[in-house]
PDB file of C-alpha atoms in Angstrom:
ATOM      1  CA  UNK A   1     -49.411  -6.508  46.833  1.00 45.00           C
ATOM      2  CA  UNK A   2     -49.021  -4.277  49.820  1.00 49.00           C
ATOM      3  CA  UNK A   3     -46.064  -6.772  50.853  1.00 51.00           C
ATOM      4  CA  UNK A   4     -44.411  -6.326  47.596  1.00 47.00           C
ATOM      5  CA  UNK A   5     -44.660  -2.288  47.338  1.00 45.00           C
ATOM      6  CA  UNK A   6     -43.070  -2.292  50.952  1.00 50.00           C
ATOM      7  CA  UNK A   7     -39.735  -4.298  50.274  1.00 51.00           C
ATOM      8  CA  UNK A   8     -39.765  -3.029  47.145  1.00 49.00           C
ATOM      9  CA  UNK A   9     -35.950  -1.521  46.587  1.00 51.00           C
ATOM     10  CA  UNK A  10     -36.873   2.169  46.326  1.00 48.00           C
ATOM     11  CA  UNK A  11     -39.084   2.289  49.263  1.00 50.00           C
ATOM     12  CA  UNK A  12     -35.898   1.219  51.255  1.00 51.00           C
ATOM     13  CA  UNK A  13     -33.429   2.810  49.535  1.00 51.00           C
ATOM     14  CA  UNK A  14     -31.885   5.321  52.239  1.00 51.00           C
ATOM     15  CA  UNK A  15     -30.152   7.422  48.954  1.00 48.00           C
ATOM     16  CA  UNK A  16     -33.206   8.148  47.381  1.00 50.00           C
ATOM     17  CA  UNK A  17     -35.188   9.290  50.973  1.00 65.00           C
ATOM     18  CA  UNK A  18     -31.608  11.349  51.903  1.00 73.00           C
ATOM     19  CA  UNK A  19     -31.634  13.468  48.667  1.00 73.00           C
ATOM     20  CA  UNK A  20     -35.400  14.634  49.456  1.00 77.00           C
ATOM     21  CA  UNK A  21     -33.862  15.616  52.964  1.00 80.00           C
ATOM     22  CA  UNK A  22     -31.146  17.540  51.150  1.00 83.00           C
ATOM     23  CA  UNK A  23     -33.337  19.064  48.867  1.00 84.00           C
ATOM     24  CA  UNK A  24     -35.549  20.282  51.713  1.00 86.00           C
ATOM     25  CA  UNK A  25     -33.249  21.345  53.908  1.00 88.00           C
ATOM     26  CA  UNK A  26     -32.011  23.801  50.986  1.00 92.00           C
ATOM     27  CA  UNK A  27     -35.268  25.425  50.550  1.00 93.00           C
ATOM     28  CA  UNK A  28     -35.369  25.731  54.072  1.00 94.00           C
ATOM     29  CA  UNK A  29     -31.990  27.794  53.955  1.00 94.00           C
ATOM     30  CA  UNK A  30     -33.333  29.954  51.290  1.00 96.00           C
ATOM     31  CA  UNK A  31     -36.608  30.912  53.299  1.00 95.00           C
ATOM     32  CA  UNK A  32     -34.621  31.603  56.372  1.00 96.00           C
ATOM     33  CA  UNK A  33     -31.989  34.136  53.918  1.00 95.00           C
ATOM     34  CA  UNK A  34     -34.572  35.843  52.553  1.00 96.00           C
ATOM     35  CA  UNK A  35     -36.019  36.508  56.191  1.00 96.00           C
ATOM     36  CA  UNK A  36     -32.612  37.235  57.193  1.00 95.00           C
ATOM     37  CA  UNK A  37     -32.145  39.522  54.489  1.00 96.00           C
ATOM     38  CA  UNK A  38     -35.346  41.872  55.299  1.00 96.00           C
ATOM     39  CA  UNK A  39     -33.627  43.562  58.105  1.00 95.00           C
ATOM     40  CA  UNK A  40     -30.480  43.493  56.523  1.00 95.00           C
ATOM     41  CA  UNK A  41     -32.326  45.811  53.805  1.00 95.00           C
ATOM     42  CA  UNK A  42     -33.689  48.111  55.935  1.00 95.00           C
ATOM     43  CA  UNK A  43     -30.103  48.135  57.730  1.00 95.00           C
ATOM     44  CA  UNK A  44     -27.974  49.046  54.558  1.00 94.00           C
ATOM     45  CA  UNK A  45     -30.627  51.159  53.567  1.00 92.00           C
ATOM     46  CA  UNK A  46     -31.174  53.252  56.716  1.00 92.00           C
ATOM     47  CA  UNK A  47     -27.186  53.498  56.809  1.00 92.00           C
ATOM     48  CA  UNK A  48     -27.383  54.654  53.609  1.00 89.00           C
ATOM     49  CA  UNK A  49     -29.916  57.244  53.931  1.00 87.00           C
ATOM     50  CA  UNK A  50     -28.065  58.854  56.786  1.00 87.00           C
ATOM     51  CA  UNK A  51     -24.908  58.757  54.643  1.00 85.00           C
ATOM     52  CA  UNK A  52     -26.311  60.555  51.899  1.00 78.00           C
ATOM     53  CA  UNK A  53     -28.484  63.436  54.437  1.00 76.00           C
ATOM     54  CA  UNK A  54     -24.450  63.859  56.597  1.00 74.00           C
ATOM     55  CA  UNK A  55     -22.342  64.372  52.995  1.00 69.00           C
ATOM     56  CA  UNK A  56     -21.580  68.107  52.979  1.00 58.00           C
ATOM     57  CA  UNK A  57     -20.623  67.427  48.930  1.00 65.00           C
ATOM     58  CA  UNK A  58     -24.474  67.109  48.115  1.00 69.00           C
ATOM     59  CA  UNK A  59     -25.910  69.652  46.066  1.00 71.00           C
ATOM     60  CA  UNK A  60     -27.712  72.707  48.205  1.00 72.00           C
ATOM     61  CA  UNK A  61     -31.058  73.895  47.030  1.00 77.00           C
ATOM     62  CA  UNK A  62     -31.183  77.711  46.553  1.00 80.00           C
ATOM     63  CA  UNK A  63     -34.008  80.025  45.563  1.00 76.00           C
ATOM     64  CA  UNK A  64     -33.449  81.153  42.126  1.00 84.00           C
ATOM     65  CA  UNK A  65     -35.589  83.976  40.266  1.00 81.00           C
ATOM     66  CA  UNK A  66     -36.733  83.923  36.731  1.00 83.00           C
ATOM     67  CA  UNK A  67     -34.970  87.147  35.163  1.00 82.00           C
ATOM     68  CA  UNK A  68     -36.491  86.828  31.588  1.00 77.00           C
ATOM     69  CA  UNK A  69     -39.232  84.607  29.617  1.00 75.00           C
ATOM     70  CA  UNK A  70     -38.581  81.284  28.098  1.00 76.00           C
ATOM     71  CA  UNK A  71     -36.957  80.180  25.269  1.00 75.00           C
ATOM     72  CA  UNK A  72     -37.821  77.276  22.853  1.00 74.00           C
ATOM     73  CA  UNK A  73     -34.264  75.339  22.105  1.00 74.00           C
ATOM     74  CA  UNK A  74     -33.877  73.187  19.713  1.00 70.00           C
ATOM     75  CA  UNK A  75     -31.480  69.946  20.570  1.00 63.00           C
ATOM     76  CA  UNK A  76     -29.111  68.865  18.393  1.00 63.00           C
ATOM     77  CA  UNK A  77     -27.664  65.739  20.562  1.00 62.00           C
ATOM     78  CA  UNK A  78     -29.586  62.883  21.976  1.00 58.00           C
ATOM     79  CA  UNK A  79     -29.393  64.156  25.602  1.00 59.00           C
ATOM     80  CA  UNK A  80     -32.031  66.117  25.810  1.00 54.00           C
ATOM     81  CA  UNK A  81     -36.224  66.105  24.184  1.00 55.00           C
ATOM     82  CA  UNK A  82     -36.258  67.347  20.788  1.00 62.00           C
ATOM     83  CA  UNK A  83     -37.414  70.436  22.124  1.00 68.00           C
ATOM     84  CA  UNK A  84     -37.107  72.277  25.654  1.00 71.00           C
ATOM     85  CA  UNK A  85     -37.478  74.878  27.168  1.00 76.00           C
ATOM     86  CA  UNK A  86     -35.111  77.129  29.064  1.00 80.00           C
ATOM     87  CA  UNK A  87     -35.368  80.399  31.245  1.00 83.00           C
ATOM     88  CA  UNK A  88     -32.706  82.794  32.594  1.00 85.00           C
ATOM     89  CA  UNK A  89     -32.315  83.124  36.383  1.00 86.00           C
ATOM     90  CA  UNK A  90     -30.532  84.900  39.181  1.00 88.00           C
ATOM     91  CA  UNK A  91     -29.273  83.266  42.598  1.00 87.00           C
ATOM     92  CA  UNK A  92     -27.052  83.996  45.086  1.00 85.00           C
ATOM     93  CA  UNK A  93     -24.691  81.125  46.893  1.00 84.00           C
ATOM     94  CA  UNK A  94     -21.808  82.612  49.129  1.00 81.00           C
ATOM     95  CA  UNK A  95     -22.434  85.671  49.557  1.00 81.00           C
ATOM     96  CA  UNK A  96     -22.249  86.366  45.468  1.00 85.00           C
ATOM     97  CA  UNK A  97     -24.991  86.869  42.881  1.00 84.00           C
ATOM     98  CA  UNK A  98     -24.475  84.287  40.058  1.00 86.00           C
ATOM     99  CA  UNK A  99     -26.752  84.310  37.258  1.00 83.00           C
ATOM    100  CA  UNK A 100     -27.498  81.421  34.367  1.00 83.00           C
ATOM    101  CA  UNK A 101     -29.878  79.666  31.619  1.00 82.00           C
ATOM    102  CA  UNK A 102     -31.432  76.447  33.489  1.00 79.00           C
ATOM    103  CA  UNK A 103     -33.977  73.802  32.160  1.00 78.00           C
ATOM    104  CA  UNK A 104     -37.812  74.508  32.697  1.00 77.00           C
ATOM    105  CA  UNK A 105     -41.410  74.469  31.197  1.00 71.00           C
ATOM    106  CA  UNK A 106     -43.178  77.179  29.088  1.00 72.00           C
ATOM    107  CA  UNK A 107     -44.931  78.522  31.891  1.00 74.00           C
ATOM    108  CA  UNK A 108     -42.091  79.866  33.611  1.00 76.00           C
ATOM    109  CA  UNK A 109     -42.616  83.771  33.900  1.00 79.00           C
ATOM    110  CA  UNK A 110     -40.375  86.563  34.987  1.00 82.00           C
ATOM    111  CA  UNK A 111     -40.464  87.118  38.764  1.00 81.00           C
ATOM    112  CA  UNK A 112     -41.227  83.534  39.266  1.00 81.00           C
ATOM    113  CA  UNK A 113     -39.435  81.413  41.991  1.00 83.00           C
ATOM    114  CA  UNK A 114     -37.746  78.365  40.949  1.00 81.00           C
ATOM    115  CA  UNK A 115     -35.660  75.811  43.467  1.00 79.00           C
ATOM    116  CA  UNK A 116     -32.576  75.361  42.180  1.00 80.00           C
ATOM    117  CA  UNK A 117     -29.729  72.979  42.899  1.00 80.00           C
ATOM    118  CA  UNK A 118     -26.163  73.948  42.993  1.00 82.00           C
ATOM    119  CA  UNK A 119     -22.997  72.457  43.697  1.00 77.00           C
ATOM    120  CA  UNK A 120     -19.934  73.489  46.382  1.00 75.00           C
ATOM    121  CA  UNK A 121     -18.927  75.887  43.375  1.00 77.00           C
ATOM    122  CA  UNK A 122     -22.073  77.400  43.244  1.00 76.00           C
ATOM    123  CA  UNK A 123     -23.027  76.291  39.839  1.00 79.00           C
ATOM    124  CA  UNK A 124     -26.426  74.542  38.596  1.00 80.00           C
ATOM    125  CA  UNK A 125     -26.108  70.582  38.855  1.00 77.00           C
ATOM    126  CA  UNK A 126     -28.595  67.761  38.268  1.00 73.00           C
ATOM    127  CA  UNK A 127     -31.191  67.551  41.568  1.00 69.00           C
ATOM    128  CA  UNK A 128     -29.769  64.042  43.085  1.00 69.00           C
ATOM    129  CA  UNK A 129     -32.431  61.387  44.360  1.00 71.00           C
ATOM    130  CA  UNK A 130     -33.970  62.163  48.041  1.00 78.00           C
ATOM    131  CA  UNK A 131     -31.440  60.548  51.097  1.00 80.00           C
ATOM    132  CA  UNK A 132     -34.556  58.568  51.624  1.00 84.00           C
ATOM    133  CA  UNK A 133     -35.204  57.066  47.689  1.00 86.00           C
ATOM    134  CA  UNK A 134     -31.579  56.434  47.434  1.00 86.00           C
ATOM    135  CA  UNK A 135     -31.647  54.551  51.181  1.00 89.00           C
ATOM    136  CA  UNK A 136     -35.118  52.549  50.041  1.00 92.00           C
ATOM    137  CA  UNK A 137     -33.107  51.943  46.624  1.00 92.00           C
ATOM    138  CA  UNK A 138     -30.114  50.484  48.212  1.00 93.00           C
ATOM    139  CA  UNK A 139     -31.848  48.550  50.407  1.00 94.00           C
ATOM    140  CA  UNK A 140     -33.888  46.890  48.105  1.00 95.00           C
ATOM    141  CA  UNK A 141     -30.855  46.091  45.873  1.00 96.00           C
ATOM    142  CA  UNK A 142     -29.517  44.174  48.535  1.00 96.00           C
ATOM    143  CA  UNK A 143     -33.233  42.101  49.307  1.00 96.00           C
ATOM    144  CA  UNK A 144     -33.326  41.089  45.731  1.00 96.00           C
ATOM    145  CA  UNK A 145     -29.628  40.032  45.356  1.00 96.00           C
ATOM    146  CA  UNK A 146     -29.902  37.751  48.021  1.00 96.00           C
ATOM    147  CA  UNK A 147     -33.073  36.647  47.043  1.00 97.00           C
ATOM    148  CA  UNK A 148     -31.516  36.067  43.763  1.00 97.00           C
ATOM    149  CA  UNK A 149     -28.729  34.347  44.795  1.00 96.00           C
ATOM    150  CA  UNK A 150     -31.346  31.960  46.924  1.00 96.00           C
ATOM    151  CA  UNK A 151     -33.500  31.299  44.340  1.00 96.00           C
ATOM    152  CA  UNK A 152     -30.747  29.802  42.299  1.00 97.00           C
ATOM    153  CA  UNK A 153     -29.527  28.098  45.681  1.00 95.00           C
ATOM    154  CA  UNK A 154     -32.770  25.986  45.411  1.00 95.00           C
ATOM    155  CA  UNK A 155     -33.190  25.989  41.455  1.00 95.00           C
ATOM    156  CA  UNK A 156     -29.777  24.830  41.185  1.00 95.00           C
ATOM    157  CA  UNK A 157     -30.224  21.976  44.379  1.00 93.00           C
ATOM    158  CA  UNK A 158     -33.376  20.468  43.060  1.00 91.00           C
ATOM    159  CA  UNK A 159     -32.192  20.218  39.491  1.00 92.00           C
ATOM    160  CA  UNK A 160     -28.877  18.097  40.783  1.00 91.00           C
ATOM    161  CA  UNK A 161     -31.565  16.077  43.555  1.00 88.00           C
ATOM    162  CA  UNK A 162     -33.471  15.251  40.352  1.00 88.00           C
ATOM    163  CA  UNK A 163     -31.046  14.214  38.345  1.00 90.00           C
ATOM    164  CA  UNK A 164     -30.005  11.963  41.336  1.00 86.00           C
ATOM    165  CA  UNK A 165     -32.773  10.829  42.013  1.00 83.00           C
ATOM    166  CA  UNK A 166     -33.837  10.206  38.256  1.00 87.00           C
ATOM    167  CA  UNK A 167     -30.460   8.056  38.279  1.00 88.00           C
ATOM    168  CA  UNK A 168     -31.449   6.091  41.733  1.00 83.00           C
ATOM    169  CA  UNK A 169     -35.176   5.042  39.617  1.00 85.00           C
ATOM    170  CA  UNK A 170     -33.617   4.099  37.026  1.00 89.00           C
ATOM    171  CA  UNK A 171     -30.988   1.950  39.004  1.00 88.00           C
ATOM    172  CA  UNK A 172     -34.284   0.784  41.164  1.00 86.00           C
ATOM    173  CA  UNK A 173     -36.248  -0.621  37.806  1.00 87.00           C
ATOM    174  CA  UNK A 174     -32.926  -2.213  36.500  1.00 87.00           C
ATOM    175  CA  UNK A 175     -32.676  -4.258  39.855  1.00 86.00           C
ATOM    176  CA  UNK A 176     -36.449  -4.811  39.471  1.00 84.00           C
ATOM    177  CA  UNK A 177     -36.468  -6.213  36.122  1.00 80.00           C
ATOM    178  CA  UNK A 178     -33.507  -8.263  36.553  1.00 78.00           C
ATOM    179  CA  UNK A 179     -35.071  -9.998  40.037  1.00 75.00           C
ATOM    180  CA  UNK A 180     -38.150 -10.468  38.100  1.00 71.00           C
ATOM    181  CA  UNK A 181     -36.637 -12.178  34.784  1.00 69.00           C
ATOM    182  CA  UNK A 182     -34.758 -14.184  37.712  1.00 63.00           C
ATOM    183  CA  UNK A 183     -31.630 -13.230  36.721  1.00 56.00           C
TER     184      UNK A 183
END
């Protein structure tokens, strides 16, 4: 029996032993992207993050203060809550006094201080992410798009190995069955 199993034709068979190789060596490649990728991450992300903290068109916080009390408005687009609140405020921003209605919550009173930001023209915009969330953002895009592209590396490999190998068994059990029948 143990005779037989040995010269049997798929334990010989250098095809079937070479795809397993192939199919290894693949996932092998994917491990060692993925650990290649890690300080690529951190690189595109710290890059990033110093980008973002040396752009002179980011918004600059100011100190704005609340001039009146809030007001309930109701929204009429999809853009904002169904209801929100908003408060009117005072800032300066080079070397002029600007004043304006900005977004806030029903405890805002008159007198308060409220960090505001504004653009290079002085006027409200939307606060942008932290240099430092849009830097661990970036760099985490790039981790799990090469991680991505590795995982379908191996899914796509072992699917094609299988179906080779599935082909090289069936090929096997033909010869089998024919040297058995004695044909």
């Amino acid at each position: 029996m143990i005779r037989w199993w040995r010269s049997a034709p798929w334990s010989s068979s250098p095809l079937m032993r070479s795809w397993d190789r192939w199919d290894g060596a693949v996932r092998l490649l994917a491990v060692v992207l993925v650990l290649a990728a890690v300080p690529l991450a951190i690189w595109v992300g710290s890059a990033t993050s110093a980008a973002d903290r040396a752009d002179t068109r980011r918004p600059v916080t100011v100190d704005a203060t609340v001039t009146g009390g809030p007001v309930l408005v109701a929204s009429a687009s999809g853009a904002q809550p169904a209801d929100y609140w908003q408060v009117p405020v005072r800032w300066k921003f080079g070397g002029r006094s600007r004043a304006g209605l900005i977004d806030a919550g029903p405890g805002a009173r008159m007198g308060d201080r409220i960090a505001l930001s504004v653009g290079a023209d002085g006027q409200p915009t939307a606060t942008p992410p932290s240099a430092a969330a849009d830097g661990i953002d970036r760099g985490l895009m790039v981790l799990s798009g090469i991680s991505a592209v590795a995982m379908l590396l191996v899914v796509t490999t072992h699917w094609l190995m299988n179906r080779r190998r599935n082909a090289d068994w069936d090929r096997a059990w033909r010869n089998l069955t024919r040297t058995r029948q004695g044909r």
